[in-house]
Amino acid sequence: MHDNEHTSHHEESFLRKYVFSLDHKTIGKQFLIYGLIMFFLGGGLALLFRWKLAYPEKPLPIIGVSQQYLDEGEVVTGADRMWERIYESDEEEWLELYMPAGVMTDAFYNMLFTMHATVMVFFVIVPILVGAFGNFLIPLMIGTRDMAFPILNMLSFWFAVLAAIIMMAGFFVPGGHAAAGWTGYTPLSADAQWTGVEWGQILWGLSLFVQGLSSLVGSINYITTVINMRAPGMTFFRLPLVIWSLFIVAVLLLLAFPVLSSAIVLLVFDRLAGTTFFTATAEGGGDPLLWQHLFWFFGHPEVYILILPGMGIASELIPVFSRKPIFGYRSMVYAMIAIAFLGWIVWGHHMFQSGMRPGLGSIFMTTTMLIAVPSAIKTFNWLGTMFRGSIRFTAPMLHGIAFVSMFVIGGLSGIYMANTPVDVYIHDTYFIVAHIHYVVFGGSLFAVFGGIIFWFPKMYGRYMNDVLSKIHFWLTFIAFNCTFFPMHILGVGGHRRRISNPLAEAVEVVTQEQTFADMNIFITMSAFTLGFAQLILVFNFFWSMYKGKTAEQNPWHVNTLEWEAPTPVPHGNFGQIPTVYRGPYEYSVPGEEADWTPQAQPEHAPATGGD
Amino acid sequence: METQNNIDVRERPPLSNARLAILVLLGAETMLFSGLIGTFLVFRVGNVTWPPPSHIGIELPRVVTGINTALLLISGYTMFQAWRAIQKDSVKQLRNWLLITGILGLLFLGIQGSEWVQLIRKGLTLQSGVYGGIFYVLIGCHAVHVLSAVIWLFIVLGMAMAGRFSADRYTGVDTCTIYWIFVVALWPILYVLVYLS
C-alpha cells in the first residue's frame, strides 16, 4: 500500500498526538468521548431525580439510610454508618446539605433537573452530533485532508472542556448550582433571593458563554471547510446529506448562539453589577419577558441544531442499508434549509403562556405548524427510500428506523403544542417532557448510536460487537418508550413538570393521585433500565476498540468518500485526493454489477467480459 | 507539502479561507449586537419618556460623541488606504496609514473613556435603571470591540514593520481591514440609536 506516502513521517509527541491534537479525526474522537462522559453524568442526574419523583420521601438506595435505621435507630448498612459520622461531625458536609439521610431536598431536586437538561443539551447532544461527527466526517466526506483551521479546531474542543469544568464547579459553590431550569427564566435566575442560588447561576452563565466561543470557532471552521475545501467534482448537490445537515447546523449555531451570549452578558450584569435588565422595579426597571424572547430566539434554532444532524445521519444509514438511492435528494436538502429558516420565526410558541397578545400568538402558531411540511417531506422520503428496498437489519439500520419512528411520535406531539389553545392546557406539564425526549432522545440519540456503530469501523478499524449492539438497541428502544410514553398521559392528566414531590403537589384530580404515583414508579423503573442499558454501549465501545473484529476498508459497501480512505485513516486522510464523479446515493444502479457505485469511481469503463 | 497537494487539484475558491472565515465571524458579531440592540429597543420603545423621568438632568454628550463618530469614520477611510497601499506593494505607506488608523482608534477610545468618567460623576451608572445599564453595556460592548480591533491592528503593524507583507501576501492586513470596517460601520447605528433617539 502506498497510502502512507503523504503522511508526515516525523514522530509526533504524545501531547500533540492525543491531547492537543490538530488532526480532525482525533478531535472528533475527543469530542465523542467527552460527549459520552457527559452523557453518563447527565443521565445519572436524571436517575437521581427520577428516584425522587417515584419515592419522594424514601432515602436513595446505597447512599441513603436503611429502613431499620429510620425506624429503630439501628445501624445496619455502611450508609447508616456514614450518616452517623456525618451527623456527629460539626462540619457541614456537602451531602448533608443536599440529601440529608439520603432524601433529596427540593432545592437539590431543582438543581438536578436544571443541570440534567443543561448538560444534555449543551454538553452531550451538540458535542457528539456537531463536535464529534462534524469533525470526523466533514473532511473525510468532502474529500480533503483536514479542517481549514486545525488550531481553531483544537481550541474549539478545549473551550468545550473548560466550559464543562466551569459548569461542574457550580455544584460545589456556596448556594449550590443553578436551579432555574435550563431555560434560566428571569426573574427567577436574575436575583439570588428567589432561589437562594448565588454563584451557581453565574457559573452557569459563564460556562455557556465559553461554550458559545467553542461553538463559534467550530462553526467558522465547518462553514469555511465545506465551502472552500471540497474535493474536485464534489459540487454542493453531490454532498452527502449528513454534510448538508452539519453545514446548515453550523450556520444556525453561528447565528443563534451569539444571541444567547448577549442575554447571558445582561444576566451576569444583573447578578454582579446591580443592573435590572430582567427585573421589573418601580423606577426605570427592566422586563422579565425580555429574557424569554432572547433565550428562545436562540433556543428554537437550538432545537433544530439538536435534530438536524440526526436527520443527516439517518439519511446516510437508511439508503445504505436499504441498498437504494435516497428518495428525493434535493427535496431533502431544501426541507432542511426550510426547517432551519422557519426555526428563526417560531420562538414565540414557547411563550404562549407567558403573556403574549393573542394575535401575535396566532402568527407564531401558523409559522410553527408550517414546520410540519418540511418535516413530513423528510419522513416520507425516508419511508420512500426503504419502500421495496432490500433492507438489511444491521444494528445501525435498526437505530435509523428507530430514529424515523420516534421522530414521528415526537413531531406529532409537537403539533399539539403548536396550537395555542391546546398548549395553554398542556404547557409545563409532563406532555412537553415527553415531547422533548421523543425528539431529542428518540430522535437525536438513536441517530448518535446508529452513527457510532456505523462509523466505528472507520474510526478504529474494527467492528463493534453486533450481538451487544443489538441487545443495547432493543433494551434502549423498549425502555425508552416505557419511560417517556407514559409521560404523555401524565401530562394530559395535569401532572406538572419540575415538581419535586408529586404526592404533596395539589393535583387537581384527587382520584388520579394514586394512578400518577404508580405511573411515576413505572417510569422510574424504566428509566433505570434505560440508564443501565447504556453501560452495554460503553462496554461495547471500549471493548471493540481493542478486541472487535477487524474491519476492511469499506465494510458496509458505502458510496461516500470517507470509505475511500484507508483504515485506520492516516494523518492527511487520503493518499491521493479523490475526484468525485457522481452523487452519494447511487445504490443498485441498473446495469451495474455491484449494488453500489462509489462517488470516486470514474465514469463507467466499457464492461469487460461482455454480457 | 500535504496542503499544497490539496490545493493543486482543486479550483481556487473565490474567497480565501481567511477572508471567508472573517466574514463568517462578522455574521456572529452581528447577531451578538442584534441581541443587545434588540434589548435597547425593547426598553426604548417600552418607555414613554426616554430617558425615564428619574434621569432628567443627565444628558448624553451628543456633540463630543458626534465629533468622535467623525474620527472613527475617518479611521475607516485611513484603514482602507492602508489596505490599498499594500496592494500597491508599498510597505512604507502601509505602515503610515496603519499608524494613523491606530492612533485614531485610540483617540476614539480615550474620548469615550473621558466622557464615561464625566457621566459617572453626573450620576449615570450601571445601577441607574435600564437607561444607564443598557447604555454602558451596549456602548461598552462596542468599545471592547474597538479595543480588540486596535490590538489586532498594532499586531498587524508590527508584522508590517518586520516586512511580513507584500502585494501578494497580505492576509493579515486584509482580515484586519474587514474587521475594522465592521467595527467602524457599526458605530453610526449605535450613535443614532443611543445618543440621538
mmCIF file of N, CA and C in Angstrom, chain A residues 191-294:
data_model
loop_
_atom_site.group_PDB
_atom_site.id
_atom_site.type_symbol
_atom_site.label_atom_id
_atom_site.label_comp_id
_atom_site.label_asym_id
_atom_site.label_seq_id
_atom_site.Cartn_x
_atom_site.Cartn_y
_atom_site.Cartn_z
ATOM 1 N N ASP A 191 -32.039 37.011 40.252
ATOM 2 C CA ASP A 191 -31.777 37.514 41.595
ATOM 3 C C ASP A 191 -31.685 36.331 42.556
ATOM 4 N N ALA A 192 -30.658 36.354 43.397
ATOM 5 C CA ALA A 192 -30.432 35.226 44.297
ATOM 6 C C ALA A 192 -31.553 35.053 45.309
ATOM 7 N N GLN A 193 -32.327 36.109 45.556
ATOM 8 C CA GLN A 193 -33.326 35.989 46.625
ATOM 9 C C GLN A 193 -34.423 34.975 46.299
ATOM 10 N N TRP A 194 -34.635 34.650 45.017
ATOM 11 C CA TRP A 194 -35.733 33.744 44.697
ATOM 12 C C TRP A 194 -35.361 32.285 44.876
ATOM 13 N N THR A 195 -34.169 31.909 44.456
ATOM 14 C CA THR A 195 -33.795 30.502 44.526
ATOM 15 C C THR A 195 -32.763 30.226 45.605
ATOM 16 N N GLY A 196 -32.169 31.260 46.149
ATOM 17 C CA GLY A 196 -31.090 31.050 47.097
ATOM 18 C C GLY A 196 -29.786 30.671 46.432
ATOM 19 N N VAL A 197 -29.772 30.670 45.095
ATOM 20 C CA VAL A 197 -28.561 30.293 44.376
ATOM 21 C C VAL A 197 -27.723 31.535 44.140
ATOM 22 N N GLU A 198 -26.490 31.506 44.650
ATOM 23 C CA GLU A 198 -25.636 32.677 44.480
ATOM 24 C C GLU A 198 -24.761 32.520 43.244
ATOM 25 N N TRP A 199 -23.702 31.725 43.393
ATOM 26 C CA TRP A 199 -22.707 31.645 42.331
ATOM 27 C C TRP A 199 -23.081 30.642 41.246
ATOM 28 N N GLY A 200 -23.932 29.689 41.592
ATOM 29 C CA GLY A 200 -24.267 28.652 40.621
ATOM 30 C C GLY A 200 -24.792 29.240 39.325
ATOM 31 N N GLN A 201 -25.714 30.190 39.449
ATOM 32 C CA GLN A 201 -26.318 30.767 38.248
ATOM 33 C C GLN A 201 -25.285 31.542 37.427
ATOM 34 N N ILE A 202 -24.376 32.207 38.124
ATOM 35 C CA ILE A 202 -23.347 32.975 37.397
ATOM 36 C C ILE A 202 -22.409 32.028 36.656
ATOM 37 N N LEU A 203 -22.008 30.960 37.353
ATOM 38 C CA LEU A 203 -21.135 29.989 36.688
ATOM 39 C C LEU A 203 -21.850 29.346 35.507
ATOM 40 N N TRP A 204 -23.136 29.100 35.667
ATOM 41 C CA TRP A 204 -23.948 28.556 34.570
ATOM 42 C C TRP A 204 -23.832 29.472 33.350
ATOM 43 N N GLY A 205 -23.993 30.774 33.605
ATOM 44 C CA GLY A 205 -23.908 31.740 32.509
ATOM 45 C C GLY A 205 -22.523 31.771 31.890
ATOM 46 N N LEU A 206 -21.503 31.836 32.755
ATOM 47 C CA LEU A 206 -20.131 31.919 32.229
ATOM 48 C C LEU A 206 -19.797 30.681 31.415
ATOM 49 N N SER A 207 -20.225 29.527 31.934
ATOM 50 C CA SER A 207 -19.920 28.283 31.234
ATOM 51 C C SER A 207 -20.556 28.274 29.846
ATOM 52 N N LEU A 208 -21.809 28.700 29.780
ATOM 53 C CA LEU A 208 -22.460 28.714 28.464
ATOM 54 C C LEU A 208 -21.816 29.739 27.548
ATOM 55 N N PHE A 209 -21.324 30.830 28.137
ATOM 56 C CA PHE A 209 -20.629 31.829 27.311
ATOM 57 C C PHE A 209 -19.380 31.212 26.678
ATOM 58 N N VAL A 210 -18.621 30.480 27.495
ATOM 59 C CA VAL A 210 -17.417 29.817 26.964
ATOM 60 C C VAL A 210 -17.815 28.764 25.924
ATOM 61 N N GLN A 211 -18.889 28.025 26.221
ATOM 62 C CA GLN A 211 -19.371 27.037 25.264
ATOM 63 C C GLN A 211 -19.738 27.730 23.953
ATOM 64 N N GLY A 212 -20.274 28.969 24.068
ATOM 65 C CA GLY A 212 -20.599 29.743 22.870
ATOM 66 C C GLY A 212 -19.360 30.028 22.039
ATOM 67 N N LEU A 213 -18.246 30.350 22.725
ATOM 68 C CA LEU A 213 -16.997 30.575 21.986
ATOM 69 C C LEU A 213 -16.583 29.307 21.254
ATOM 70 N N SER A 214 -16.713 28.175 21.948
ATOM 71 C CA SER A 214 -16.349 26.896 21.325
ATOM 72 C C SER A 214 -17.183 26.658 20.069
ATOM 73 N N SER A 215 -18.492 26.883 20.177
ATOM 74 C CA SER A 215 -19.364 26.699 19.017
ATOM 75 C C SER A 215 -19.010 27.663 17.902
ATOM 76 N N LEU A 216 -18.710 28.904 18.297
ATOM 77 C CA LEU A 216 -18.391 29.920 17.295
ATOM 78 C C LEU A 216 -17.178 29.501 16.474
ATOM 79 N N VAL A 217 -16.110 29.131 17.191
ATOM 80 C CA VAL A 217 -14.888 28.736 16.500
ATOM 81 C C VAL A 217 -15.148 27.507 15.626
ATOM 82 N N GLY A 218 -15.901 26.559 16.202
ATOM 83 C CA GLY A 218 -16.200 25.349 15.444
ATOM 84 C C GLY A 218 -16.994 25.654 14.191
ATOM 85 N N SER A 219 -18.008 26.501 14.310
ATOM 86 C CA SER A 219 -18.852 26.701 13.135
ATOM 87 C C SER A 219 -18.128 27.510 12.059
ATOM 88 N N ILE A 220 -17.267 28.447 12.466
ATOM 89 C CA ILE A 220 -16.463 29.154 11.457
ATOM 90 C C ILE A 220 -15.663 28.135 10.643
ATOM 91 N N ASN A 221 -15.079 27.184 11.383
ATOM 92 C CA ASN A 221 -14.275 26.153 10.749
ATOM 93 C C ASN A 221 -15.094 25.296 9.784
ATOM 94 N N TYR A 222 -16.264 24.839 10.244
ATOM 95 C CA TYR A 222 -17.083 23.957 9.414
ATOM 96 C C TYR A 222 -17.517 24.664 8.135
ATOM 97 N N ILE A 223 -18.003 25.913 8.312
ATOM 98 C CA ILE A 223 -18.543 26.625 7.156
ATOM 99 C C ILE A 223 -17.435 26.836 6.126
ATOM 100 N N THR A 224 -16.279 27.315 6.600
ATOM 101 C CA THR A 224 -15.174 27.561 5.678
ATOM 102 C C THR A 224 -14.748 26.271 4.985
ATOM 103 N N THR A 225 -14.651 25.206 5.765
ATOM 104 C CA THR A 225 -14.184 23.947 5.185
ATOM 105 C C THR A 225 -15.143 23.448 4.108
ATOM 106 N N VAL A 226 -16.444 23.462 4.418
ATOM 107 C CA VAL A 226 -17.396 22.920 3.450
ATOM 108 C C VAL A 226 -17.436 23.795 2.194
ATOM 109 N N ILE A 227 -17.363 25.106 2.364
ATOM 110 C CA ILE A 227 -17.459 25.960 1.173
ATOM 111 C C ILE A 227 -16.191 25.869 0.330
ATOM 112 N N ASN A 228 -15.039 25.859 0.988
ATOM 113 C CA ASN A 228 -13.796 26.059 0.234
ATOM 114 C C ASN A 228 -12.991 24.800 -0.063
ATOM 115 N N MET A 229 -13.233 23.717 0.614
ATOM 116 C CA MET A 229 -12.250 22.640 0.543
ATOM 117 C C MET A 229 -12.799 21.330 0.007
ATOM 118 N N ARG A 230 -13.882 21.394 -0.733
ATOM 119 C CA ARG A 230 -14.431 20.154 -1.279
ATOM 120 C C ARG A 230 -13.515 19.590 -2.373
ATOM 121 N N ALA A 231 -13.507 18.279 -2.482
ATOM 122 C CA ALA A 231 -12.664 17.615 -3.481
ATOM 123 C C ALA A 231 -13.142 18.001 -4.881
ATOM 124 N N PRO A 232 -12.280 17.874 -5.876
ATOM 125 C CA PRO A 232 -12.718 18.190 -7.241
ATOM 126 C C PRO A 232 -13.918 17.329 -7.622
ATOM 127 N N GLY A 233 -14.903 17.965 -8.223
ATOM 128 C CA GLY A 233 -16.102 17.229 -8.618
ATOM 129 C C GLY A 233 -17.157 17.168 -7.540
ATOM 130 N N MET A 234 -16.793 17.522 -6.291
ATOM 131 C CA MET A 234 -17.760 17.463 -5.198
ATOM 132 C C MET A 234 -18.564 18.765 -5.182
ATOM 133 N N THR A 235 -19.596 18.808 -6.019
ATOM 134 C CA THR A 235 -20.442 20.002 -6.024
ATOM 135 C C THR A 235 -21.333 19.972 -4.794
ATOM 136 N N PHE A 236 -21.998 21.108 -4.540
ATOM 137 C CA PHE A 236 -22.863 21.161 -3.370
ATOM 138 C C PHE A 236 -23.937 20.083 -3.431
ATOM 139 N N PHE A 237 -24.455 19.838 -4.634
ATOM 140 C CA PHE A 237 -25.518 18.839 -4.723
ATOM 141 C C PHE A 237 -24.988 17.418 -4.923
ATOM 142 N N ARG A 238 -23.700 17.244 -4.680
ATOM 143 C CA ARG A 238 -23.193 15.884 -4.545
ATOM 144 C C ARG A 238 -22.756 15.626 -3.107
ATOM 145 N N LEU A 239 -22.973 16.596 -2.223
ATOM 146 C CA LEU A 239 -22.597 16.403 -0.824
ATOM 147 C C LEU A 239 -23.533 15.383 -0.183
ATOM 148 N N PRO A 240 -22.991 14.494 0.647
ATOM 149 C CA PRO A 240 -23.868 13.609 1.417
ATOM 150 C C PRO A 240 -24.777 14.452 2.319
ATOM 151 N N LEU A 241 -25.965 13.932 2.595
ATOM 152 C CA LEU A 241 -26.926 14.735 3.364
ATOM 153 C C LEU A 241 -26.441 15.041 4.774
ATOM 154 N N VAL A 242 -25.624 14.164 5.352
ATOM 155 C CA VAL A 242 -25.153 14.458 6.705
ATOM 156 C C VAL A 242 -24.255 15.695 6.686
ATOM 157 N N ILE A 243 -23.506 15.883 5.605
ATOM 158 C CA ILE A 243 -22.672 17.079 5.500
ATOM 159 C C ILE A 243 -23.558 18.308 5.321
ATOM 160 N N TRP A 244 -24.586 18.178 4.485
ATOM 161 C CA TRP A 244 -25.545 19.274 4.368
ATOM 162 C C TRP A 244 -26.103 19.650 5.729
ATOM 163 N N SER A 245 -26.502 18.620 6.506
ATOM 164 C CA SER A 245 -27.116 18.925 7.798
ATOM 165 C C SER A 245 -26.111 19.615 8.709
ATOM 166 N N LEU A 246 -24.862 19.148 8.708
ATOM 167 C CA LEU A 246 -23.866 19.759 9.584
ATOM 168 C C LEU A 246 -23.539 21.175 9.139
ATOM 169 N N PHE A 247 -23.543 21.390 7.838
ATOM 170 C CA PHE A 247 -23.286 22.728 7.311
ATOM 171 C C PHE A 247 -24.395 23.690 7.748
ATOM 172 N N ILE A 248 -25.647 23.249 7.590
ATOM 173 C CA ILE A 248 -26.771 24.101 7.983
ATOM 174 C C ILE A 248 -26.745 24.365 9.487
ATOM 175 N N VAL A 249 -26.411 23.314 10.241
ATOM 176 C CA VAL A 249 -26.337 23.477 11.692
ATOM 177 C C VAL A 249 -25.223 24.446 12.083
ATOM 178 N N ALA A 250 -24.113 24.410 11.361
ATOM 179 C CA ALA A 250 -23.033 25.345 11.664
ATOM 180 C C ALA A 250 -23.520 26.777 11.476
ATOM 181 N N VAL A 251 -24.306 27.006 10.416
ATOM 182 C CA VAL A 251 -24.841 28.355 10.201
ATOM 183 C C VAL A 251 -25.790 28.725 11.339
ATOM 184 N N LEU A 252 -26.638 27.772 11.735
ATOM 185 C CA LEU A 252 -27.567 28.060 12.836
ATOM 186 C C LEU A 252 -26.812 28.376 14.117
ATOM 187 N N LEU A 253 -25.819 27.546 14.443
ATOM 188 C CA LEU A 253 -25.039 27.769 15.668
ATOM 189 C C LEU A 253 -24.369 29.128 15.621
ATOM 190 N N LEU A 254 -23.799 29.427 14.465
ATOM 191 C CA LEU A 254 -23.070 30.688 14.306
ATOM 192 C C LEU A 254 -23.977 31.876 14.591
ATOM 193 N N LEU A 255 -25.207 31.831 14.083
ATOM 194 C CA LEU A 255 -26.080 32.992 14.199
ATOM 195 C C LEU A 255 -26.925 32.969 15.465
ATOM 196 N N ALA A 256 -27.191 31.784 16.017
ATOM 197 C CA ALA A 256 -28.088 31.722 17.175
ATOM 198 C C ALA A 256 -27.345 31.929 18.486
ATOM 199 N N PHE A 257 -26.176 31.301 18.617
ATOM 200 C CA PHE A 257 -25.522 31.320 19.915
ATOM 201 C C PHE A 257 -25.161 32.727 20.404
ATOM 202 N N PRO A 258 -24.713 33.631 19.502
ATOM 203 C CA PRO A 258 -24.385 34.971 19.993
ATOM 204 C C PRO A 258 -25.567 35.688 20.653
ATOM 205 N N VAL A 259 -26.789 35.350 20.231
ATOM 206 C CA VAL A 259 -27.943 35.989 20.865
ATOM 207 C C VAL A 259 -28.053 35.528 22.316
ATOM 208 N N LEU A 260 -27.811 34.226 22.548
ATOM 209 C CA LEU A 260 -27.789 33.736 23.923
ATOM 210 C C LEU A 260 -26.657 34.401 24.688
ATOM 211 N N SER A 261 -25.504 34.546 24.020
ATOM 212 C CA SER A 261 -24.369 35.192 24.692
ATOM 213 C C SER A 261 -24.743 36.595 25.136
ATOM 214 N N SER A 262 -25.453 37.328 24.276
ATOM 215 C CA SER A 262 -25.826 38.693 24.664
ATOM 216 C C SER A 262 -26.765 38.649 25.863
ATOM 217 N N ALA A 263 -27.693 37.696 25.879
ATOM 218 C CA ALA A 263 -28.606 37.581 27.016
ATOM 219 C C ALA A 263 -27.843 37.232 28.284
ATOM 220 N N ILE A 264 -26.843 36.353 28.140
ATOM 221 C CA ILE A 264 -26.065 35.944 29.313
ATOM 222 C C ILE A 264 -25.273 37.120 29.867
ATOM 223 N N VAL A 265 -24.716 37.938 28.955
ATOM 224 C CA VAL A 265 -23.988 39.121 29.409
ATOM 225 C C VAL A 265 -24.909 39.981 30.268
ATOM 226 N N LEU A 266 -26.133 40.197 29.783
ATOM 227 C CA LEU A 266 -27.071 41.030 30.532
ATOM 228 C C LEU A 266 -27.416 40.378 31.878
ATOM 229 N N LEU A 267 -27.585 39.057 31.860
ATOM 230 C CA LEU A 267 -27.947 38.349 33.094
ATOM 231 C C LEU A 267 -26.822 38.449 34.120
ATOM 232 N N VAL A 268 -25.590 38.269 33.634
ATOM 233 C CA VAL A 268 -24.462 38.327 34.565
ATOM 234 C C VAL A 268 -24.308 39.744 35.116
ATOM 235 N N PHE A 269 -24.581 40.753 34.292
ATOM 236 C CA PHE A 269 -24.568 42.132 34.808
ATOM 237 C C PHE A 269 -25.638 42.299 35.875
ATOM 238 N N ASP A 270 -26.821 41.727 35.644
ATOM 239 C CA ASP A 270 -27.874 41.803 36.655
ATOM 240 C C ASP A 270 -27.408 41.189 37.959
ATOM 241 N N ARG A 271 -26.681 40.080 37.844
ATOM 242 C CA ARG A 271 -26.246 39.359 39.021
ATOM 243 C C ARG A 271 -25.100 40.054 39.734
ATOM 244 N N LEU A 272 -24.162 40.565 38.949
ATOM 245 C CA LEU A 272 -22.919 41.038 39.551
ATOM 246 C C LEU A 272 -22.845 42.550 39.691
ATOM 247 N N ALA A 273 -23.464 43.287 38.775
ATOM 248 C CA ALA A 273 -23.246 44.732 38.770
ATOM 249 C C ALA A 273 -24.477 45.511 39.207
ATOM 250 N N GLY A 274 -25.517 44.794 39.587
ATOM 251 C CA GLY A 274 -26.678 45.503 40.117
ATOM 252 C C GLY A 274 -27.551 46.160 39.075
ATOM 253 N N THR A 275 -27.450 45.767 37.830
ATOM 254 C CA THR A 275 -28.378 46.286 36.837
ATOM 255 C C THR A 275 -29.724 45.582 37.004
ATOM 256 N N THR A 276 -30.750 46.080 36.339
ATOM 257 C CA THR A 276 -32.081 45.474 36.499
ATOM 258 C C THR A 276 -32.710 45.202 35.144
ATOM 259 N N PHE A 277 -31.916 44.623 34.219
ATOM 260 C CA PHE A 277 -32.446 44.369 32.875
ATOM 261 C C PHE A 277 -33.650 43.447 32.905
ATOM 262 N N PHE A 278 -33.596 42.460 33.779
ATOM 263 C CA PHE A 278 -34.642 41.440 33.754
ATOM 264 C C PHE A 278 -35.539 41.488 34.988
ATOM 265 N N THR A 279 -35.421 42.562 35.760
ATOM 266 C CA THR A 279 -36.262 42.674 36.944
ATOM 267 C C THR A 279 -37.101 43.937 36.811
ATOM 268 N N ALA A 280 -38.409 43.780 36.987
ATOM 269 C CA ALA A 280 -39.264 44.966 36.952
ATOM 270 C C ALA A 280 -39.157 45.681 38.291
ATOM 271 N N THR A 281 -38.746 46.917 38.255
ATOM 272 C CA THR A 281 -38.690 47.699 39.502
ATOM 273 C C THR A 281 -39.585 48.911 39.339
ATOM 274 N N ALA A 282 -39.798 49.589 40.451
ATOM 275 C CA ALA A 282 -40.717 50.727 40.423
ATOM 276 C C ALA A 282 -40.213 51.785 39.446
ATOM 277 N N GLU A 283 -38.925 51.965 39.420
ATOM 278 C CA GLU A 283 -38.408 53.078 38.632
ATOM 279 C C GLU A 283 -37.341 52.622 37.641
ATOM 280 N N GLY A 284 -37.614 52.798 36.379
ATOM 281 C CA GLY A 284 -36.607 52.519 35.361
ATOM 282 C C GLY A 284 -36.152 51.073 35.314
ATOM 283 N N GLY A 285 -37.019 50.165 35.704
ATOM 284 C CA GLY A 285 -36.629 48.760 35.748
ATOM 285 C C GLY A 285 -36.766 48.080 34.396
ATOM 286 N N GLY A 286 -36.374 46.814 34.367
ATOM 287 C CA GLY A 286 -36.353 46.080 33.105
ATOM 288 C C GLY A 286 -37.580 45.217 32.904
ATOM 289 N N ASP A 287 -37.402 44.176 32.121
ATOM 290 C CA ASP A 287 -38.539 43.410 31.649
ATOM 291 C C ASP A 287 -38.212 41.913 31.732
ATOM 292 N N PRO A 288 -38.852 41.183 32.641
ATOM 293 C CA PRO A 288 -38.538 39.756 32.760
ATOM 294 C C PRO A 288 -38.816 38.975 31.479
ATOM 295 N N LEU A 289 -39.822 39.407 30.717
ATOM 296 C CA LEU A 289 -40.153 38.677 29.488
ATOM 297 C C LEU A 289 -39.058 38.791 28.431
ATOM 298 N N LEU A 290 -38.272 39.875 28.531
ATOM 299 C CA LEU A 290 -37.210 40.076 27.551
ATOM 300 C C LEU A 290 -36.282 38.863 27.490
ATOM 301 N N TRP A 291 -35.977 38.304 28.673
ATOM 302 C CA TRP A 291 -35.102 37.128 28.695
ATOM 303 C C TRP A 291 -35.697 36.010 27.848
ATOM 304 N N GLN A 292 -36.996 35.785 27.995
ATOM 305 C CA GLN A 292 -37.614 34.688 27.257
ATOM 306 C C GLN A 292 -37.494 34.913 25.758
ATOM 307 N N HIS A 293 -37.678 36.178 25.335
ATOM 308 C CA HIS A 293 -37.544 36.452 23.902
ATOM 309 C C HIS A 293 -36.126 36.161 23.430
ATOM 310 N N LEU A 294 -35.142 36.685 24.187
ATOM 311 C CA LEU A 294 -33.757 36.471 23.773
ATOM 312 C C LEU A 294 -33.406 34.992 23.830
#
